[in-house]
Tab-separated table of C-alpha atoms and ligand atoms in Angstrom:
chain	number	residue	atom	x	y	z
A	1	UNK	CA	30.730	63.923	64.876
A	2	UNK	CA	29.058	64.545	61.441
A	3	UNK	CA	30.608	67.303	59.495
A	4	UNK	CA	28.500	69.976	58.616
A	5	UNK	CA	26.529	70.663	56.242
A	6	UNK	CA	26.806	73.787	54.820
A	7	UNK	CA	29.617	76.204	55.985
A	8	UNK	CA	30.773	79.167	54.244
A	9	UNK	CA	33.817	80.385	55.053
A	10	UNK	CA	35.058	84.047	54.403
A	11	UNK	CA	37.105	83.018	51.495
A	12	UNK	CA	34.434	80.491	49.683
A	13	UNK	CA	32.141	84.097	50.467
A	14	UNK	CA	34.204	86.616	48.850
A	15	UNK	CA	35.507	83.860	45.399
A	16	UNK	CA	31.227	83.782	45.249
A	17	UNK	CA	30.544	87.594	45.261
A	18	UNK	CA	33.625	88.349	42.978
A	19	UNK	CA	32.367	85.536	40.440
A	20	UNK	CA	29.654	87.523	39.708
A	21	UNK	CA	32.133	90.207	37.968
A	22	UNK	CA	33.865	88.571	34.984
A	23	UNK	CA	36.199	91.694	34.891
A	24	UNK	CA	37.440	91.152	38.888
A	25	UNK	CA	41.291	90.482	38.656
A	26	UNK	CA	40.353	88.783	42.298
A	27	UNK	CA	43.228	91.683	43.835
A	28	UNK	CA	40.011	93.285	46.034
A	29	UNK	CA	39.301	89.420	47.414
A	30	UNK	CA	42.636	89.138	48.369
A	31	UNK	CA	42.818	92.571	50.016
A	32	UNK	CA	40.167	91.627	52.267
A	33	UNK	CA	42.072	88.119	52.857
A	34	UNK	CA	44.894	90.143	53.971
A	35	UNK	CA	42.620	92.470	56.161
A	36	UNK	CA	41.127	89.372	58.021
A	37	UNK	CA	44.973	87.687	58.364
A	38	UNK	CA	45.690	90.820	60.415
A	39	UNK	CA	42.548	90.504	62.505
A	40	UNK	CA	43.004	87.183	63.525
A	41	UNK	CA	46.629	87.917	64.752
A	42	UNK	CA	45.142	90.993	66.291
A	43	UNK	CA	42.396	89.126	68.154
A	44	UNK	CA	44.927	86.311	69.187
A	45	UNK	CA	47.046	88.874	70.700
A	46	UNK	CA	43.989	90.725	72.710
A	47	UNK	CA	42.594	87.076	73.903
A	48	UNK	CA	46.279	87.036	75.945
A	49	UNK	CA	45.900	90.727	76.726
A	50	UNK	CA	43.885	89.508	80.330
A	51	UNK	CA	46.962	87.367	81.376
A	52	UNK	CA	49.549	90.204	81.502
A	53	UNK	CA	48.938	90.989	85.034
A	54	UNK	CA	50.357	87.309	84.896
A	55	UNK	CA	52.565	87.370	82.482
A	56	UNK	CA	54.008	90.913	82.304
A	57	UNK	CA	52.306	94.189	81.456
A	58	UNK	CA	52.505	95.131	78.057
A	59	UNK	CA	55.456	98.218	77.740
A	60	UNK	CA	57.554	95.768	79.558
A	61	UNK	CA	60.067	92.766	79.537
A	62	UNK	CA	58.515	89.400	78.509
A	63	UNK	CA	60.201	86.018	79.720
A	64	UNK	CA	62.467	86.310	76.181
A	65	UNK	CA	63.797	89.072	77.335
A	66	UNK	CA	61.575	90.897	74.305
A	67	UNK	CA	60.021	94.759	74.726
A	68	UNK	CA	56.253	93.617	74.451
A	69	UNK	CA	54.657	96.218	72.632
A	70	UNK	CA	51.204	98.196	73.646
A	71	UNK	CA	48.220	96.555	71.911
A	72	UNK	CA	47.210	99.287	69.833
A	73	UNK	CA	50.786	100.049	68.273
A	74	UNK	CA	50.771	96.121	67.609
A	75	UNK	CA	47.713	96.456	65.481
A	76	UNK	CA	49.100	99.414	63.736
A	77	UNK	CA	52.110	97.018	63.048
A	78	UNK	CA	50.281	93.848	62.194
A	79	UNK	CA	47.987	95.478	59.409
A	80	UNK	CA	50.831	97.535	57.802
A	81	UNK	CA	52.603	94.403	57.475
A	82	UNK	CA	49.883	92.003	55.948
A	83	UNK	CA	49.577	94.961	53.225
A	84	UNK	CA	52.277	96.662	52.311
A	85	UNK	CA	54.387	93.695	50.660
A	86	UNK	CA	51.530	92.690	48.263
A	87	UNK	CA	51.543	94.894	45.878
A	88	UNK	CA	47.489	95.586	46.203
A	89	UNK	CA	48.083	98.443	48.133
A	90	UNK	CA	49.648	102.295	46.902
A	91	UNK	CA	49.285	103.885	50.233
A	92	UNK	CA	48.173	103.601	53.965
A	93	UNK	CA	46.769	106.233	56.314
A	94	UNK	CA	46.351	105.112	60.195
A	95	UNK	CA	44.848	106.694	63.137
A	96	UNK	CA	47.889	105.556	64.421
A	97	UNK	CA	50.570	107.560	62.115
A	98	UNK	CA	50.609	111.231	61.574
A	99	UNK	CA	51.354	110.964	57.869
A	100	UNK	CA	50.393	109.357	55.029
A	101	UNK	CA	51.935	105.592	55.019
A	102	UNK	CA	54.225	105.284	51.910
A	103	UNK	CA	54.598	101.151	50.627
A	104	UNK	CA	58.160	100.495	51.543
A	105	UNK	CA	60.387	100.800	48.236
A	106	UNK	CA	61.065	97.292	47.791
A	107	UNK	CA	57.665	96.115	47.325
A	108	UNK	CA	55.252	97.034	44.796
A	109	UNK	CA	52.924	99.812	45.055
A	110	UNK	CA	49.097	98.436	44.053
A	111	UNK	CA	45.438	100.474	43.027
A	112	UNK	CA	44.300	100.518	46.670
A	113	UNK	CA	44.845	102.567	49.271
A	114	UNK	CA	43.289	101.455	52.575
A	115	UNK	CA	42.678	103.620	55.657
A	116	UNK	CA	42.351	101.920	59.242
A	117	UNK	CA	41.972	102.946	62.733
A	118	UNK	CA	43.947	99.406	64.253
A	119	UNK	CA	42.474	99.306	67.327
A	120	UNK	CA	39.393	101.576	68.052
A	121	UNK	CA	38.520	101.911	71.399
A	122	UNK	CA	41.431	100.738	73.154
A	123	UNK	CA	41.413	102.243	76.760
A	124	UNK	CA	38.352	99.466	77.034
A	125	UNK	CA	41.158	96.569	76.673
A	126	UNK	CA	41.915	97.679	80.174
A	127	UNK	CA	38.608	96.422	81.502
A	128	UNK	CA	38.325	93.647	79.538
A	129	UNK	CA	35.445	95.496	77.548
A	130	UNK	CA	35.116	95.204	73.329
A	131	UNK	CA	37.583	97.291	70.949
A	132	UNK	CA	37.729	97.134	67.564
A	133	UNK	CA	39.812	97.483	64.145
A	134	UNK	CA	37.894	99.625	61.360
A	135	UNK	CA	38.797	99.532	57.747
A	136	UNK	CA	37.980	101.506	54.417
A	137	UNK	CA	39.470	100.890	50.854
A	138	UNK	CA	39.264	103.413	47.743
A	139	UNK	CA	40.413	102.493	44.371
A	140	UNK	CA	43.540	105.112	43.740
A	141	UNK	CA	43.464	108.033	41.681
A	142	UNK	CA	46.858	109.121	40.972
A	143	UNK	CA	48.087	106.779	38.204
A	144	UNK	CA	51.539	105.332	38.966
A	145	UNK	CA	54.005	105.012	41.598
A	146	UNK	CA	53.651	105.212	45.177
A	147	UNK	CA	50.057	106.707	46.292
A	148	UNK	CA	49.619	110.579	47.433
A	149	UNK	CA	47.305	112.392	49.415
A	150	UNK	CA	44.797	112.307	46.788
A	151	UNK	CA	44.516	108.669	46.929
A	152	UNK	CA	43.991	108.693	50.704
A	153	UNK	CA	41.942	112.336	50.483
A	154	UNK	CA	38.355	110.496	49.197
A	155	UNK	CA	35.005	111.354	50.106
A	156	UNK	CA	33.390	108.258	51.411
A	157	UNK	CA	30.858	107.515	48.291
A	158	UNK	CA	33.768	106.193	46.714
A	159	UNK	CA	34.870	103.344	48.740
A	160	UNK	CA	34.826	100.258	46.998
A	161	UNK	CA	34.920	98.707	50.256
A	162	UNK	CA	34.890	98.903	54.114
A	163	UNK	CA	34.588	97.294	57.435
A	164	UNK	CA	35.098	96.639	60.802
A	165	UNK	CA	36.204	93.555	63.463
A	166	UNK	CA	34.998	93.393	66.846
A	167	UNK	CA	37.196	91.378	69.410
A	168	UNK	CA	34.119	90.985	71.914
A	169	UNK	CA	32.949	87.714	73.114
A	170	UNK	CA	33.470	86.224	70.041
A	171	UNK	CA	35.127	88.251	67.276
A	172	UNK	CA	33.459	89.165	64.267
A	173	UNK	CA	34.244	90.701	60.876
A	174	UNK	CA	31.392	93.083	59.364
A	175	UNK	CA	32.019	94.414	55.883
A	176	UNK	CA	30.442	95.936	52.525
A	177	UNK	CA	31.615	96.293	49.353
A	178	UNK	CA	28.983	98.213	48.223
A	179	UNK	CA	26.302	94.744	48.004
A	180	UNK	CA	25.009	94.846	51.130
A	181	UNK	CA	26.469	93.972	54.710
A	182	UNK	CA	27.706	90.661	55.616
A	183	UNK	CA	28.852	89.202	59.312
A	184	UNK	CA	31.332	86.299	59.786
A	185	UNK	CA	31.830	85.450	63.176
A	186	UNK	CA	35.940	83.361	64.022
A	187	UNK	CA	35.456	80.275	65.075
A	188	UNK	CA	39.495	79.927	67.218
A	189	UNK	CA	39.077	75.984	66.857
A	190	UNK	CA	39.946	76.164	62.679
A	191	UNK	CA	40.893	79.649	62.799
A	192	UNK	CA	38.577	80.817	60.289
A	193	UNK	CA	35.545	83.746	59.763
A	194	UNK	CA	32.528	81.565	58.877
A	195	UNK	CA	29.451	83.584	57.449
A	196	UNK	CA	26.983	84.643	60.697
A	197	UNK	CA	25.148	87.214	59.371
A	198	UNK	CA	24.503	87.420	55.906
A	199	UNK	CA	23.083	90.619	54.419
A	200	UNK	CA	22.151	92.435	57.602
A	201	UNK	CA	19.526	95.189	57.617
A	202	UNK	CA	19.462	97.314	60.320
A	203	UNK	CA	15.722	97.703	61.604
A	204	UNK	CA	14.088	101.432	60.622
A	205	UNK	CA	13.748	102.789	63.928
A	206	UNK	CA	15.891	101.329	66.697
A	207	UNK	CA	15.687	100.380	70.304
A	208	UNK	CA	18.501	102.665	71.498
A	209	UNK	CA	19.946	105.476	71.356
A	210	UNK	CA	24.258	105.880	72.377
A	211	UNK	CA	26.226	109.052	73.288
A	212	UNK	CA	28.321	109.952	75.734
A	213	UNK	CA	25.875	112.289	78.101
A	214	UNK	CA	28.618	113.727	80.185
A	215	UNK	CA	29.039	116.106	77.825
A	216	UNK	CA	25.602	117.577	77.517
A	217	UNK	CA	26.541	120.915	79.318
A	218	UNK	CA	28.773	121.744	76.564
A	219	UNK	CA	25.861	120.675	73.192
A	220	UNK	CA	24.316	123.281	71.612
A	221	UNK	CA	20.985	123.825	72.283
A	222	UNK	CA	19.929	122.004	69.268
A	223	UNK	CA	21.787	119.084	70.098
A	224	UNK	CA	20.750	118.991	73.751
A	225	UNK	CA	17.052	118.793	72.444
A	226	UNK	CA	17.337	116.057	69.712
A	227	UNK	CA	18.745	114.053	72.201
A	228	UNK	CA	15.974	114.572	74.893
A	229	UNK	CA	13.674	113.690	72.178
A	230	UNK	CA	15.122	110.754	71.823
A	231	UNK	CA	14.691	110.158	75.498
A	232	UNK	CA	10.776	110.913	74.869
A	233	UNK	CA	10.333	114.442	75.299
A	234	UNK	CA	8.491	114.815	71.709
A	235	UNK	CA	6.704	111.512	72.178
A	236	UNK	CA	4.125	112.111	68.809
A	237	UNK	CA	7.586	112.079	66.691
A	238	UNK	CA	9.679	109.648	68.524
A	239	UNK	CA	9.010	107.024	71.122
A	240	UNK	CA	12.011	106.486	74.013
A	241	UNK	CA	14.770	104.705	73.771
A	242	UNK	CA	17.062	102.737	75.887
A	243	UNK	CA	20.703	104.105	76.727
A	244	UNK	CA	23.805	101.838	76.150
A	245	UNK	CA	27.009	103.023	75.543
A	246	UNK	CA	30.273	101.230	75.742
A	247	UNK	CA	32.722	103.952	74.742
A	248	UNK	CA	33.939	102.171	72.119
A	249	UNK	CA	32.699	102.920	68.546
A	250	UNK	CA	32.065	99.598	66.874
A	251	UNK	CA	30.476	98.162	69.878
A	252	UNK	CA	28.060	100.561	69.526
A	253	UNK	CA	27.693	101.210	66.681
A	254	UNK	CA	27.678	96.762	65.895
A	255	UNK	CA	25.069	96.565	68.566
A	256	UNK	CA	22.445	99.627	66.935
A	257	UNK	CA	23.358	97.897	63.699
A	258	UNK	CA	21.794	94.849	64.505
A	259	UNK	CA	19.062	95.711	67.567
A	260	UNK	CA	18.349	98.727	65.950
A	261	UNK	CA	19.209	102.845	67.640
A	262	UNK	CA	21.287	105.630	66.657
A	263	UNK	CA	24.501	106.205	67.950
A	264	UNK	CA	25.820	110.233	68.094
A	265	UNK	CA	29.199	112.116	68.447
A	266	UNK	CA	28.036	115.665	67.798
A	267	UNK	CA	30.452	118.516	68.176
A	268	UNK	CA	30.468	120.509	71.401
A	269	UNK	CA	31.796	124.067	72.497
A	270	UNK	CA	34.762	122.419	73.651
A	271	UNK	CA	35.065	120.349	69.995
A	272	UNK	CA	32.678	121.644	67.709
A	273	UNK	CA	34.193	119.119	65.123
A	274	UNK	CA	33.387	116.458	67.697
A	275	UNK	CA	36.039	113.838	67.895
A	276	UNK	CA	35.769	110.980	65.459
A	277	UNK	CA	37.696	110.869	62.680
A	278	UNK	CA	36.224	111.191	59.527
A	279	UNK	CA	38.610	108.794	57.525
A	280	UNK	CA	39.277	106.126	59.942
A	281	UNK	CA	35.681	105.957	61.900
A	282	UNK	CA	32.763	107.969	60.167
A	283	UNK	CA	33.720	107.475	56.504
A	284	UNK	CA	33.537	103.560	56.966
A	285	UNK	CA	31.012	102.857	59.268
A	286	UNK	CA	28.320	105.492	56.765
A	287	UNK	CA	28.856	102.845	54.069
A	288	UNK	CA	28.267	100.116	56.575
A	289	UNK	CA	25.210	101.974	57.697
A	290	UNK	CA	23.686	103.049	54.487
A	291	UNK	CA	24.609	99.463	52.617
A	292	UNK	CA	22.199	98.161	55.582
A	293	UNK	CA	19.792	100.503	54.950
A	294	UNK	CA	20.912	103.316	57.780
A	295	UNK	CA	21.872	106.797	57.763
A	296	UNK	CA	24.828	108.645	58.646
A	297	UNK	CA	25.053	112.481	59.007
A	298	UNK	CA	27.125	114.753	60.194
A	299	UNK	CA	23.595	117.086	61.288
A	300	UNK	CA	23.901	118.775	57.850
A	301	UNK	CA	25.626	116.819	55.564
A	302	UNK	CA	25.527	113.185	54.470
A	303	UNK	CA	28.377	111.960	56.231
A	304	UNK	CA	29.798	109.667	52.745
A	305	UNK	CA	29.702	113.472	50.862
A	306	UNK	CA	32.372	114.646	52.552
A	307	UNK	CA	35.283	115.592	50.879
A	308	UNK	CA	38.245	115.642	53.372
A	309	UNK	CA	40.947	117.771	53.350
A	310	UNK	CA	43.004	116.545	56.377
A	311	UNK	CA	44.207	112.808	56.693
A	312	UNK	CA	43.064	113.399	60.701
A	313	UNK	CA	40.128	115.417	59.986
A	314	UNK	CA	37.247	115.267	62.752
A	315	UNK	CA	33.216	115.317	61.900
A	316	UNK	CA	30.380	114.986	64.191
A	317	UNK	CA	28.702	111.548	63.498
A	318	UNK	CA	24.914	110.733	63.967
A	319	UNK	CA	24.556	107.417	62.501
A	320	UNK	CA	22.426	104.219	62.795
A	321	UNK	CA	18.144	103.511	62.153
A	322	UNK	CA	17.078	106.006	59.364
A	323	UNK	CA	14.080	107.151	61.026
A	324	UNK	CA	16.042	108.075	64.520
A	325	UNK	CA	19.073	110.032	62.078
A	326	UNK	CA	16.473	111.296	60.124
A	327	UNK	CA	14.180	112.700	63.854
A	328	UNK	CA	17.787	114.061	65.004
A	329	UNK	CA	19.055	115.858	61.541
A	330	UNK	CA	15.257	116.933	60.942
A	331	UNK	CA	15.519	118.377	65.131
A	332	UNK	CA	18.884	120.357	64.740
A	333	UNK	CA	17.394	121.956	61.145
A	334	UNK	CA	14.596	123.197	62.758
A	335	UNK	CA	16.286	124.798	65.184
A	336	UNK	CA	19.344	126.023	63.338
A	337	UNK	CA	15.802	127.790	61.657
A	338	UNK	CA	14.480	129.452	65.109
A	339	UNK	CA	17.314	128.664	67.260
A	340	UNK	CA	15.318	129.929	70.593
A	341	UNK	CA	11.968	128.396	69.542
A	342	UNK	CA	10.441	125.047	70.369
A	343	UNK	CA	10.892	121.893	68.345
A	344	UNK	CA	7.495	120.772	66.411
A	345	UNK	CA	5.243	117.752	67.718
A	346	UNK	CA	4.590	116.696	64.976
A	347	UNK	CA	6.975	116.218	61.924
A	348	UNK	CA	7.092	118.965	59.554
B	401	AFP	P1	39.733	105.604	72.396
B	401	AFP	O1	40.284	104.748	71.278
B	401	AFP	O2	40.645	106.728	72.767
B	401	AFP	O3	39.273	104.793	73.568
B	401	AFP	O4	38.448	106.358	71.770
B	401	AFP	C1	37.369	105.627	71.320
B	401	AFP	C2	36.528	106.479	70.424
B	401	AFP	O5	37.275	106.997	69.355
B	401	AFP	C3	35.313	105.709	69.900
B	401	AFP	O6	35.529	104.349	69.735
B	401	AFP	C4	34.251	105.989	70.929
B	401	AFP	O7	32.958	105.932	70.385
B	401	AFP	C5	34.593	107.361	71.420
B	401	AFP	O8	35.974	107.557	71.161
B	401	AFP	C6	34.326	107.499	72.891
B	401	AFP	O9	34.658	108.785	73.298
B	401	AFP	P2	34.274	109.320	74.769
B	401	AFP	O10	35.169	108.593	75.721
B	401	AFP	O11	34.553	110.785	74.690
B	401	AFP	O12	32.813	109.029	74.987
């Protein structure tokens, strides 16, 4: 077998972008190192995760005599323990943990603080459908010590970097740090993300739109029309789309990235907030959106303006092609304007 001819690994990827910056210290590389160490134990433990009607459910006894633990509170695990001994890191918030994540006193606190959500999507594992791990990293703004809220409390324009793996048929790592998107897809023989998808631009206006229509009774009106429109009720401003919707974030959102579409959570009467979380879903996948030339809104605001005040805060989250964000946010203005009147055929 010849050897190939040009492969770039994840590593050789990230040494090439940070040589560009004289004044890197190289501690943001090997953050996202550390980040990818985590997903490849994470993905080795979900390939197993179809053998435990075999083996022994998770919760349970394995064959050691061990308490296996549940696949999402293994993630949570597995990333806080690839970062909190390295001394890159000042603080942690999870979707997992309630609180803030202080770095353990014996190790060193760093100038990051990263927010995940370990394992996004996770009721899918069940049914052998794609989940995913989601990642964003801010520089820290209190000076010294261990991090506080403030370092964690960021609005998303200030991530210097973020990301997301998908454990689907193959798993890939997507991330940005701020220089456009870039895919790298494991290949389990060497055990190593080679580059897939370099610089990926999400088409202008997609091929499909994702949202969970069960809960159309309980939109707003607004809401109930954008999305109609998207289905070709307002055919001079936007042609229809095809539905697909996994249920799980970054599947969606991964394929509308790269097919093109718009994926939306809004708020409804039951959750006008919606239900993503800003920090550990919306926050990260608006930089990955806009950095490949998306959108992300939350139907007023620019969902990367957003200055949280709760580590767990929700946001509604209509994200994906720029044109489709921009028909939907341009839809629920209009009628936030006349709220019983008709939406235009044309643009306005
Ligand atoms: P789970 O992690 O509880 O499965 O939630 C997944 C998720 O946060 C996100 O990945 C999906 O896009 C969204 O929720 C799906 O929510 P619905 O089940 O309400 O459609």
């Amino acid at each position: 077998m010849l050897p190939p001819s040009s492969v770039t690994t994840i590593e050789r990827f990230i040494l090439e972008q940070e040589s560009r910056y004289p004044e890197a210290t190289g501690e943001l590389s090997n953050l996202l190192y550390d980040i990818a160490l985590a997903a490849k134990i994470i993905a080795a433990s979900i390939r197993r995760a179809g053998l435990v009607n075999i083996l022994g459910a998770m919760g349970s006894t394995n064959v050691q005599g061990e308490q296996q633990q549940k696949l999402d509170v293994f993630a949570n695990e597995t990333i806080k323990n690839c970062l909190q001994h390295t001394g890159r890191v000042c603080a942690m918030g999870s979707e997992e943990d309630d609180d803030i994540i202080p770095i353990p006193p014996e190790y060193p606190a760093g100038k990051y603080a990263v927010l995940f959500d370990p394992l996004d999507g996770s009721s899918n594992i069940d049914v052998n459908a794609p989940v995913g791990t989601i990642f964003s990293i801010y520089r820290r703004i209190s000076m010294e010590g261990r991090g506080t809220a403030t370092d964690v409390l960021q609005p998303g324009c200030k991530q210097v970097a973020a990301g997301y793996i998908m454990y689907g048929s193959s798993t890939m790592l997507v991330y940005t740090t701020g220089e456009g998107v870039h895919g790298f897809t494991l290949d389990p023989a060497i055990g190593e993300f080679l580059l897939s998808a370099p610089r990926i631009v999400t088409p202008r206006t997609g091929q499909y739109y994702s949202v969970n229509e069960s809960n159309f009774p309980r939109w707003s009106r607004s809401v109930q029309v954008a999305v109609r429109g998207l289905k070709g009720d307002v055919p001079d401003r936007m042609q229809p789309k095809n539905a697909r919707y996994a249920g799980s974030l970054v599947a969606d959102f991964h394929r509308n990235l790269i097919a093109g579409g718009i994926f939306l959570y809004p708020g409804d009467n039951k959750n006008p907030g919606g239900k993503l979380r800003l920090l550990y879903e919306a926050a990260p996948m608006a930089f990955i959106a806009e950095q490949a030339e998306g959108s992300a809104t939350d139907g007023l605001e620019r969902i990367l303006d957003i200055v949280p005040t709760e580590l767990h805060q929700r946001t509604p989250l209509v994200i994906g092609s720029r044109n489709d964000v921009g028909f939907v946010a341009d839809v629920l203005r209009e009628l936030a304007a006349r709220p019983s009147g008709a939406v235009s055929a044309a643009a306005s």
